Amino acid sequence: MALFAADGFDATSIRAIAERCGLSNPAVYYYFPSKADLLNALWSATNARSLRNLPVKRPLTVARVAELTAAMLDASAEQDELVRLMVRQVLAGDQTAAALRNQTMSYWRRYLLPHFLGSFSAADAELRVQSVTMVVLGATFLAQMDHPTDYPAFCRSAVFRQHVEAMVCVATGLNRNGEQL
Amino acid sequence: MTRTASSGVHKQASHQTREAILEAARELFARKGYAGTTVRAIAARLELTDPAIYYHFHSKRNLWENVLDSASVQAPALPAESDPEEVTDWLIDFFFAYVEQAGLVRMLLREQFGSDPPSRAFRERSLGTYHVAAIGLLRTTYGERARPILDALTCLLSGIIWDGVLAYGDAFTDVARQPAFKARVRDLVRLTLGTSCGQTEH
């Protein structure tokens, strides 16, 4: 993290990473033939670790949608620093950062899709997954901008949680009493 | 008479220079961000000296604030009828007014994540304009559901723009003009408004 913060993803070398971790270069190369492999592995591990796995419920319930949203918000709180770094780097033109960010967006989609496929056609599921993803992205970015130093605490607050869960429900076409999806 | 005429001309030239400086600043800020832009670079671009810039704007910060003040997204005209399709069209038009300013959005995103006060002020002002215009329209059609729908739409559409700007940079404006993209935004808005049809459930 410190390395990437200093030099960006493009410019940081495997050697620098290896040194930081106290590994020899050959050792790192043995496991990760290229920097891309190393970053992909690190990144997948980060994504997988932070998003809580939930079993698919058929049919999809409002409660389950709320739990999925909560899981995404927990991940967002945990990765506040990393997300800010990524956004800065992407905007500064770092190609690696852009690729990693795209990876995360794909990961979110793969995380959510099975839950919606349990109740919707492929096309309808895709639309709702995109809706959830964009609403959560919009809400978390807005909150991150308004809370430059205390975002994790704010993100974990009940008030914020409920607000985002409510918006996700609206954006996925749930009606008020939550019966229908 | 002559004095008034010449001071009038002077004022006009001065105003033109000021506008040219703002335009150049806007471009450089968009490309390199606040930190990466210098007053010297702006001056050089216009073949002016630094003092010429400072005559109009007392600091880089002041120039930045003025660039933001002068940037605005025009709300489209409210529809005559407010049925769901009209509301959808209006929301999409407003959305695309922002998309046209992808460069500005990109620049702001960079500064906002650095918690810059003028950027925050600009964002609050823009969202404020959007909310005021939208809430009236939504209330007519959706009554008490207007507020939750508005909040969801704000996050949805902001999310789409930010995601687009991060994924495509300044090329986002072109990407967003594609019919497939427009159709998808329309579907997302309609889903939020609760007007989508053809939901297939197992």
CSV table of C-alpha atoms in Angstrom, one decimal:
chain,number,residue,atom,x,y,z
A,1,MET,CA,0.0,0.0,0.0
A,2,ALA,CA,2.7,2.4,1.0
A,3,LEU,CA,4.6,1.7,-2.2
A,4,PHE,CA,1.6,2.2,-4.4
A,5,ALA,CA,0.7,5.3,-2.6
A,6,ALA,CA,4.2,6.7,-3.2
A,7,ASP,CA,4.8,5.7,-6.8
A,8,GLY,CA,1.5,4.5,-8.2
A,9,PHE,CA,0.8,1.0,-9.5
A,10,ASP,CA,2.4,1.4,-12.9
A,11,ALA,CA,5.7,2.6,-11.6
A,12,THR,CA,6.1,0.2,-8.6
A,13,SER,CA,8.4,-2.7,-9.5
A,14,ILE,CA,8.3,-6.3,-8.4
A,15,ARG,CA,11.7,-5.8,-6.9
A,16,ALA,CA,10.4,-3.0,-4.7
A,17,ILE,CA,7.5,-5.1,-3.6
A,18,ALA,CA,9.8,-8.1,-2.9
A,19,GLU,CA,12.2,-5.9,-0.9
A,20,ARG,CA,9.3,-4.6,1.2
A,21,CYS,CA,8.1,-8.1,1.9
A,22,GLY,CA,11.6,-9.3,2.7
A,23,LEU,CA,11.4,-11.9,-0.1
A,24,SER,CA,14.0,-12.5,-2.8
A,25,ASN,CA,13.1,-11.5,-6.3
A,26,PRO,CA,13.3,-15.1,-7.6
A,27,ALA,CA,10.9,-16.2,-4.9
A,28,VAL,CA,8.3,-13.7,-5.9
A,29,TYR,CA,8.8,-14.5,-9.6
A,30,TYR,CA,8.4,-18.2,-8.9
A,31,TYR,CA,4.9,-17.6,-7.7
A,32,PHE,CA,4.0,-14.6,-9.8
A,33,PRO,CA,5.6,-14.7,-13.3
A,34,SER,CA,4.7,-11.0,-13.9
A,35,LYS,CA,3.7,-7.9,-11.9
A,36,ALA,CA,0.3,-8.3,-13.4
A,37,ASP,CA,0.0,-11.7,-11.9
A,38,LEU,CA,1.1,-10.4,-8.5
A,39,LEU,CA,-1.3,-7.6,-8.5
A,40,ASN,CA,-4.2,-9.7,-9.8
A,41,ALA,CA,-3.6,-12.2,-7.0
A,42,LEU,CA,-3.3,-9.5,-4.3
A,43,TRP,CA,-6.4,-7.8,-5.7
A,44,SER,CA,-8.6,-10.9,-5.9
A,45,ALA,CA,-7.5,-11.9,-2.4
A,46,THR,CA,-8.5,-8.4,-1.2
A,47,ASN,CA,-11.9,-8.5,-2.9
A,48,ALA,CA,-12.6,-12.1,-1.8
A,49,ARG,CA,-11.6,-11.4,1.8
A,50,SER,CA,-13.7,-8.3,2.2
A,51,LEU,CA,-17.0,-9.4,0.6
A,52,ARG,CA,-18.9,-11.7,2.9
A,53,ASN,CA,-20.2,-14.8,1.2
A,54,LEU,CA,-23.9,-15.3,1.5
A,55,PRO,CA,-25.9,-18.4,0.2
A,56,VAL,CA,-28.3,-17.7,-2.6
A,57,LYS,CA,-32.0,-17.5,-1.5
A,58,ARG,CA,-34.8,-18.4,-3.8
A,59,PRO,CA,-36.8,-16.3,-4.2
A,60,LEU,CA,-34.7,-13.3,-3.4
A,61,THR,CA,-36.1,-11.4,-0.4
A,62,VAL,CA,-35.8,-7.8,0.7
A,63,ALA,CA,-33.9,-9.0,3.7
A,64,ARG,CA,-31.4,-10.7,1.6
A,65,VAL,CA,-30.9,-7.6,-0.6
A,66,ALA,CA,-30.4,-5.6,2.6
A,67,GLU,CA,-27.7,-8.2,3.7
A,68,LEU,CA,-25.9,-8.0,0.4
A,69,THR,CA,-25.9,-4.2,0.6
A,70,ALA,CA,-24.6,-4.4,4.2
A,71,ALA,CA,-21.8,-6.7,3.0
A,72,MET,CA,-20.8,-4.2,0.3
A,73,LEU,CA,-20.8,-1.4,2.7
A,74,ASP,CA,-18.6,-3.3,5.2
A,75,ALA,CA,-16.1,-4.0,2.4
A,76,SER,CA,-16.2,-0.3,1.5
A,77,ALA,CA,-15.5,0.8,5.1
A,78,GLU,CA,-12.6,-1.7,5.4
A,79,GLN,CA,-11.1,-0.5,2.1
A,80,ASP,CA,-11.6,3.2,2.5
A,81,GLU,CA,-7.9,4.0,2.2
A,82,LEU,CA,-7.3,1.7,-0.7
A,83,VAL,CA,-10.4,3.0,-2.6
A,84,ARG,CA,-9.2,6.6,-2.3
A,85,LEU,CA,-5.8,5.6,-3.5
A,86,MET,CA,-7.2,3.7,-6.5
A,87,VAL,CA,-9.5,6.6,-7.5
A,88,ARG,CA,-6.6,9.1,-7.3
A,89,GLN,CA,-4.3,6.8,-9.3
A,90,VAL,CA,-6.9,6.1,-12.0
A,91,LEU,CA,-7.6,9.8,-12.4
A,92,ALA,CA,-3.9,10.5,-12.6
A,93,GLY,CA,-3.8,8.1,-15.6
A,94,ASP,CA,-2.3,5.0,-13.9
A,95,GLN,CA,-3.3,2.1,-16.3
A,96,THR,CA,-2.7,-0.6,-13.7
A,97,ALA,CA,-5.0,1.1,-11.3
A,98,ALA,CA,-7.7,1.4,-13.9
A,99,ALA,CA,-7.4,-2.3,-14.7
A,100,LEU,CA,-7.6,-3.2,-11.0
A,101,ARG,CA,-10.6,-1.0,-10.5
A,102,ASN,CA,-12.4,-2.7,-13.4
A,103,GLN,CA,-11.6,-6.0,-11.8
A,104,THR,CA,-13.3,-4.9,-8.6
A,105,MET,CA,-16.4,-3.8,-10.5
A,106,SER,CA,-16.5,-7.3,-12.2
A,107,TYR,CA,-16.1,-8.9,-8.8
A,108,TRP,CA,-19.1,-7.0,-7.4
A,109,ARG,CA,-21.2,-8.1,-10.4
A,110,ARG,CA,-20.2,-11.8,-10.0
A,111,TYR,CA,-20.9,-11.5,-6.3
A,112,LEU,CA,-24.4,-10.1,-6.8
A,113,LEU,CA,-25.6,-11.9,-9.9
A,114,PRO,CA,-26.3,-15.4,-8.6
A,115,HIS,CA,-28.6,-13.9,-6.0
A,116,PHE,CA,-30.7,-12.2,-8.6
A,117,LEU,CA,-30.6,-15.1,-11.1
A,118,GLY,CA,-32.4,-17.1,-8.5
A,119,SER,CA,-35.5,-14.9,-9.1
A,120,PHE,CA,-35.1,-13.1,-12.5
A,121,SER,CA,-34.3,-13.7,-16.1
A,122,ALA,CA,-30.7,-13.1,-17.1
A,123,ALA,CA,-31.5,-9.7,-18.6
A,124,ASP,CA,-33.6,-8.6,-15.6
A,125,ALA,CA,-30.9,-9.9,-13.2
A,126,GLU,CA,-28.1,-8.0,-15.0
A,127,LEU,CA,-30.1,-4.8,-14.9
A,128,ARG,CA,-30.8,-5.0,-11.2
A,129,VAL,CA,-27.2,-6.0,-10.4
A,130,GLN,CA,-26.0,-2.9,-12.3
A,131,SER,CA,-28.5,-0.8,-10.4
A,132,VAL,CA,-27.3,-2.0,-7.0
A,133,THR,CA,-23.7,-1.5,-8.0
A,134,MET,CA,-24.2,2.0,-9.2
A,135,VAL,CA,-26.3,3.1,-6.3
A,136,VAL,CA,-23.8,1.7,-3.8
A,137,LEU,CA,-20.9,3.3,-5.7
A,138,GLY,CA,-22.7,6.7,-5.8
A,139,ALA,CA,-23.7,6.5,-2.2
A,140,THR,CA,-20.2,5.5,-0.9
A,141,PHE,CA,-18.4,8.0,-3.0
A,142,LEU,CA,-20.6,10.8,-1.8
A,143,ALA,CA,-20.1,9.7,1.8
A,144,GLN,CA,-16.3,9.4,1.3
A,145,MET,CA,-16.2,13.0,-0.1
A,146,ASP,CA,-18.2,14.3,2.9
A,147,HIS,CA,-16.2,12.3,5.5
A,148,PRO,CA,-12.6,12.6,4.5
A,149,THR,CA,-11.3,11.4,7.9
A,150,ASP,CA,-14.1,9.4,9.5
A,151,TYR,CA,-15.6,7.5,6.6
A,152,PRO,CA,-15.3,3.9,8.1
A,153,ALA,CA,-17.2,4.9,11.2
A,154,PHE,CA,-19.8,6.8,9.3
A,155,CYS,CA,-20.2,3.9,6.8
A,156,ARG,CA,-20.8,1.5,9.7
A,157,SER,CA,-23.5,3.8,11.2
A,158,ALA,CA,-27.1,2.6,11.3
A,159,VAL,CA,-28.4,5.8,9.8
A,160,PHE,CA,-26.2,5.5,6.7
A,161,ARG,CA,-26.8,1.7,6.4
A,162,GLN,CA,-30.6,2.1,6.4
A,163,HIS,CA,-30.4,4.9,4.0
A,164,VAL,CA,-28.4,3.0,1.4
A,165,GLU,CA,-30.5,-0.2,1.9
A,166,ALA,CA,-33.6,1.8,1.3
A,167,MET,CA,-32.2,3.3,-1.9
A,168,VAL,CA,-31.1,-0.1,-3.1
A,169,CYS,CA,-34.6,-1.4,-2.6
A,170,VAL,CA,-36.1,1.5,-4.6
A,171,ALA,CA,-33.5,1.1,-7.3
A,172,THR,CA,-34.2,-2.7,-7.7
A,173,GLY,CA,-37.9,-2.1,-8.1
A,174,LEU,CA,-39.0,-3.3,-4.7
A,175,ASN,CA,-42.3,-1.9,-3.6
A,176,ARG,CA,-42.8,-0.2,-0.3
A,177,ASN,CA,-44.0,-3.1,1.8
A,178,GLY,CA,-41.2,-5.2,0.4
A,179,GLU,CA,-43.3,-8.0,-0.8
A,180,GLN,CA,-42.4,-8.0,-4.4
A,181,LEU,CA,-39.1,-8.0,-6.2
B,1,MET,CA,-16.8,61.1,-24.2
B,2,THR,CA,-13.5,59.8,-25.5
B,3,ARG,CA,-12.5,58.8,-22.0
B,4,THR,CA,-15.7,56.8,-21.4
B,5,ALA,CA,-15.4,55.1,-24.8
B,6,SER,CA,-11.8,54.1,-24.2
B,7,SER,CA,-12.4,52.9,-20.7
B,8,GLY,CA,-15.4,51.0,-22.1
B,9,VAL,CA,-13.1,49.4,-24.7
B,10,HIS,CA,-10.6,48.7,-22.0
B,11,LYS,CA,-13.2,47.0,-19.9
B,12,GLN,CA,-14.2,44.8,-22.8
B,13,ALA,CA,-10.7,43.8,-23.5
B,14,SER,CA,-10.1,43.2,-19.8
B,15,HIS,CA,-13.2,41.1,-19.7
B,16,GLN,CA,-12.2,39.1,-22.7
B,17,THR,CA,-8.8,38.4,-21.2
B,18,ARG,CA,-10.5,37.3,-18.0
B,19,GLU,CA,-12.7,34.9,-19.9
B,20,ALA,CA,-9.7,33.6,-21.9
B,21,ILE,CA,-7.8,33.0,-18.6
B,22,LEU,CA,-10.8,31.1,-17.2
B,23,GLU,CA,-11.0,29.0,-20.3
B,24,ALA,CA,-7.4,28.1,-20.3
B,25,ALA,CA,-7.4,27.4,-16.6
B,26,ARG,CA,-10.5,25.2,-17.0
B,27,GLU,CA,-8.6,23.1,-19.6
B,28,LEU,CA,-5.4,22.7,-17.7
B,29,PHE,CA,-7.2,22.0,-14.4
B,30,ALA,CA,-9.2,19.3,-16.1
B,31,ARG,CA,-6.1,17.7,-17.6
B,32,LYS,CA,-3.6,17.9,-14.7
B,33,GLY,CA,-5.7,18.6,-11.7
B,34,TYR,CA,-5.3,21.5,-9.2
B,35,ALA,CA,-1.9,20.5,-7.9
B,36,GLY,CA,-0.5,19.8,-11.3
B,37,THR,CA,-1.4,23.1,-12.8
B,38,THR,CA,0.6,26.3,-12.3
B,39,VAL,CA,-0.3,29.9,-12.9
B,40,ARG,CA,2.8,30.1,-15.1
B,41,ALA,CA,1.5,27.3,-17.3
B,42,ILE,CA,-1.8,29.0,-17.7
B,43,ALA,CA,0.0,32.3,-18.6
B,44,ALA,CA,2.3,30.6,-21.0
B,45,ARG,CA,-0.6,29.0,-22.8
B,46,LEU,CA,-2.1,32.4,-23.4
B,47,GLU,CA,1.3,34.0,-24.1
B,48,LEU,CA,0.7,36.3,-21.1
B,49,THR,CA,2.9,37.0,-18.1
B,50,ASP,CA,2.2,35.8,-14.6
B,51,PRO,CA,1.4,39.3,-13.4
B,52,ALA,CA,-1.3,39.6,-16.1
B,53,ILE,CA,-3.0,36.6,-14.6
B,54,TYR,CA,-2.7,37.9,-11.1
B,55,TYR,CA,-4.2,41.2,-12.2
B,56,HIS,CA,-7.5,39.3,-12.6
B,57,PHE,CA,-7.2,36.6,-10.0
B,58,HIS,CA,-5.2,37.1,-6.9
B,59,SER,CA,-4.1,33.4,-6.5
B,60,LYS,CA,-4.3,30.0,-8.1
B,61,ARG,CA,-6.9,29.1,-5.5
B,62,ASN,CA,-8.9,32.1,-6.5
B,63,LEU,CA,-8.7,31.1,-10.1
B,64,TRP,CA,-9.9,27.6,-9.3
B,65,GLU,CA,-12.9,29.0,-7.3
B,66,ASN,CA,-13.8,31.1,-10.3
B,67,VAL,CA,-13.5,28.3,-12.7
B,68,LEU,CA,-16.0,26.3,-10.6
B,69,ASP,CA,-18.3,29.3,-10.1
B,70,SER,CA,-18.5,29.8,-13.9
B,71,ALA,CA,-19.2,26.1,-14.5
B,72,SER,CA,-22.7,25.1,-14.3
B,73,VAL,CA,-24.9,22.4,-15.6
B,74,GLN,CA,-28.1,23.7,-17.1
B,75,ALA,CA,-31.3,22.0,-15.9
B,76,PRO,CA,-33.4,21.1,-18.9
B,77,ALA,CA,-36.8,22.8,-19.2
B,78,LEU,CA,-39.5,21.0,-17.1
B,79,PRO,CA,-42.0,19.0,-19.1
B,80,ALA,CA,-45.5,20.3,-19.6
B,81,GLU,CA,-47.1,17.1,-18.6
B,82,SER,CA,-45.7,15.1,-15.7
B,83,ASP,CA,-46.5,11.5,-16.5
B,84,PRO,CA,-43.8,8.9,-15.8
B,85,GLU,CA,-42.4,8.9,-19.4
B,86,GLU,CA,-42.0,12.7,-19.4
B,87,VAL,CA,-40.3,12.5,-16.0
B,88,THR,CA,-38.0,9.8,-17.3
B,89,ASP,CA,-37.1,11.9,-20.3
B,90,TRP,CA,-36.4,14.9,-18.2
B,91,LEU,CA,-34.2,13.0,-15.8
B,92,ILE,CA,-32.2,11.5,-18.7
B,93,ASP,CA,-31.8,14.9,-20.3
B,94,PHE,CA,-30.4,16.3,-17.0
B,95,PHE,CA,-28.1,13.3,-16.7
B,96,PHE,CA,-26.7,13.9,-20.1
B,97,ALA,CA,-26.1,17.5,-19.4
B,98,TYR,CA,-23.7,16.3,-16.7
B,99,VAL,CA,-22.2,13.7,-19.1
B,100,GLU,CA,-21.3,16.5,-21.5
B,101,GLN,CA,-19.2,17.9,-18.7
B,102,ALA,CA,-17.2,14.7,-18.2
B,103,GLY,CA,-14.0,16.6,-18.1
B,104,LEU,CA,-15.2,18.8,-15.3
B,105,VAL,CA,-16.6,15.8,-13.4
B,106,ARG,CA,-13.3,14.1,-13.7
B,107,MET,CA,-11.4,17.1,-12.4
B,108,LEU,CA,-13.8,17.5,-9.5
B,109,LEU,CA,-13.6,13.9,-8.6
B,110,ARG,CA,-9.9,14.2,-8.3
B,111,GLU,CA,-10.2,17.2,-6.1
B,112,GLN,CA,-13.1,16.1,-4.1
B,113,PHE,CA,-11.4,12.9,-3.0
B,114,GLY,CA,-8.8,15.3,-1.7
B,115,SER,CA,-11.6,17.1,0.2
B,116,ASP,CA,-11.2,20.4,-1.5
B,117,PRO,CA,-13.8,23.0,-0.2
B,118,PRO,CA,-14.6,24.9,-3.4
B,119,SER,CA,-15.2,21.5,-5.1
B,120,ARG,CA,-17.5,20.5,-2.3
B,121,ALA,CA,-19.4,23.8,-2.6
B,122,PHE,CA,-19.8,23.2,-6.4
B,123,ARG,CA,-21.1,19.7,-5.8
B,124,GLU,CA,-23.6,20.9,-3.2
B,125,ARG,CA,-24.7,23.7,-5.5
B,126,SER,CA,-25.2,21.4,-8.5
B,127,LEU,CA,-26.9,18.7,-6.5
B,128,GLY,CA,-29.0,21.4,-4.9
B,129,THR,CA,-30.1,22.6,-8.3
B,130,TYR,CA,-30.9,19.1,-9.4
B,131,HIS,CA,-32.9,18.3,-6.2
B,132,VAL,CA,-35.0,21.4,-6.3
B,133,ALA,CA,-35.9,20.9,-10.0
B,134,ALA,CA,-36.5,17.2,-9.6
B,135,ILE,CA,-38.5,17.0,-6.3
B,136,GLY,CA,-41.3,19.2,-7.6
B,137,LEU,CA,-41.6,17.1,-10.7
B,138,LEU,CA,-41.5,13.8,-8.8
B,139,ARG,CA,-44.0,14.9,-6.2
B,140,THR,CA,-46.6,15.6,-8.8
B,141,THR,CA,-46.2,12.1,-10.2
B,142,TYR,CA,-45.2,10.0,-7.2
B,143,GLY,CA,-46.5,11.8,-4.1
B,144,GLU,CA,-44.8,10.7,-0.9
B,145,ARG,CA,-42.5,8.3,-2.7
B,146,ALA,CA,-40.8,11.3,-4.3
B,147,ARG,CA,-38.1,11.7,-1.7
B,148,PRO,CA,-36.9,8.1,-1.6
B,149,ILE,CA,-37.0,7.9,-5.4
B,150,LEU,CA,-35.0,11.2,-5.7
B,151,ASP,CA,-32.3,9.9,-3.3
B,152,ALA,CA,-32.0,6.6,-5.1
B,153,LEU,CA,-31.8,8.4,-8.5
B,154,THR,CA,-29.2,10.8,-7.2
B,155,CYS,CA,-26.9,7.9,-6.1
B,156,LEU,CA,-27.7,5.9,-9.2
B,157,LEU,CA,-27.0,8.6,-11.7
B,158,SER,CA,-24.0,10.0,-9.8
B,159,GLY,CA,-22.6,6.4,-9.6
B,160,ILE,CA,-23.1,5.9,-13.3
B,161,ILE,CA,-21.2,9.1,-14.1
B,162,TRP,CA,-18.3,8.5,-11.7
B,163,ASP,CA,-18.0,4.9,-12.8
B,164,GLY,CA,-18.0,6.0,-16.4
B,165,VAL,CA,-15.4,8.7,-15.8
B,166,LEU,CA,-13.1,6.3,-14.0
B,167,ALA,CA,-13.6,3.6,-16.6
B,168,TYR,CA,-13.2,5.8,-19.7
B,169,GLY,CA,-11.8,9.1,-18.7
B,170,ASP,CA,-12.7,12.0,-20.9
B,171,ALA,CA,-13.8,9.5,-23.6
B,172,PHE,CA,-16.8,8.8,-21.4
B,173,THR,CA,-18.8,11.5,-23.1
B,174,ASP,CA,-18.5,9.6,-26.4
B,175,VAL,CA,-19.3,6.3,-24.8
B,176,ALA,CA,-22.4,7.7,-23.1
B,177,ARG,CA,-23.7,8.9,-26.4
B,178,GLN,CA,-23.9,5.4,-27.8
B,179,PRO,CA,-27.6,4.2,-28.2
B,180,ALA,CA,-27.0,1.1,-26.1
B,181,PHE,CA,-25.7,3.1,-23.2
B,182,LYS,CA,-28.5,5.5,-23.4
B,183,ALA,CA,-31.0,2.7,-23.5
B,184,ARG,CA,-29.4,1.1,-20.4
B,185,VAL,CA,-29.6,4.4,-18.5
B,186,ARG,CA,-33.3,4.7,-19.4
B,187,ASP,CA,-34.0,1.2,-18.2
B,188,LEU,CA,-32.2,1.9,-14.9
B,189,VAL,CA,-34.2,5.1,-14.4
B,190,ARG,CA,-37.4,3.4,-15.2
B,191,LEU,CA,-36.6,0.6,-12.8
B,192,THR,CA,-36.1,3.1,-10.0
B,193,LEU,CA,-39.3,5.0,-10.9
B,194,GLY,CA,-41.1,1.7,-10.8
B,195,THR,CA,-42.3,2.1,-14.4
B,196,SER,CA,-40.4,-0.8,-16.0
B,197,CYS,CA,-42.5,-3.5,-17.5
B,198,GLY,CA,-41.7,-7.0,-18.6
B,199,GLN,CA,-40.2,-8.3,-15.4
B,200,THR,CA,-39.8,-12.0,-15.6
B,201,GLU,CA,-39.9,-13.9,-12.4
B,202,HIS,CA,-39.3,-17.6,-11.8
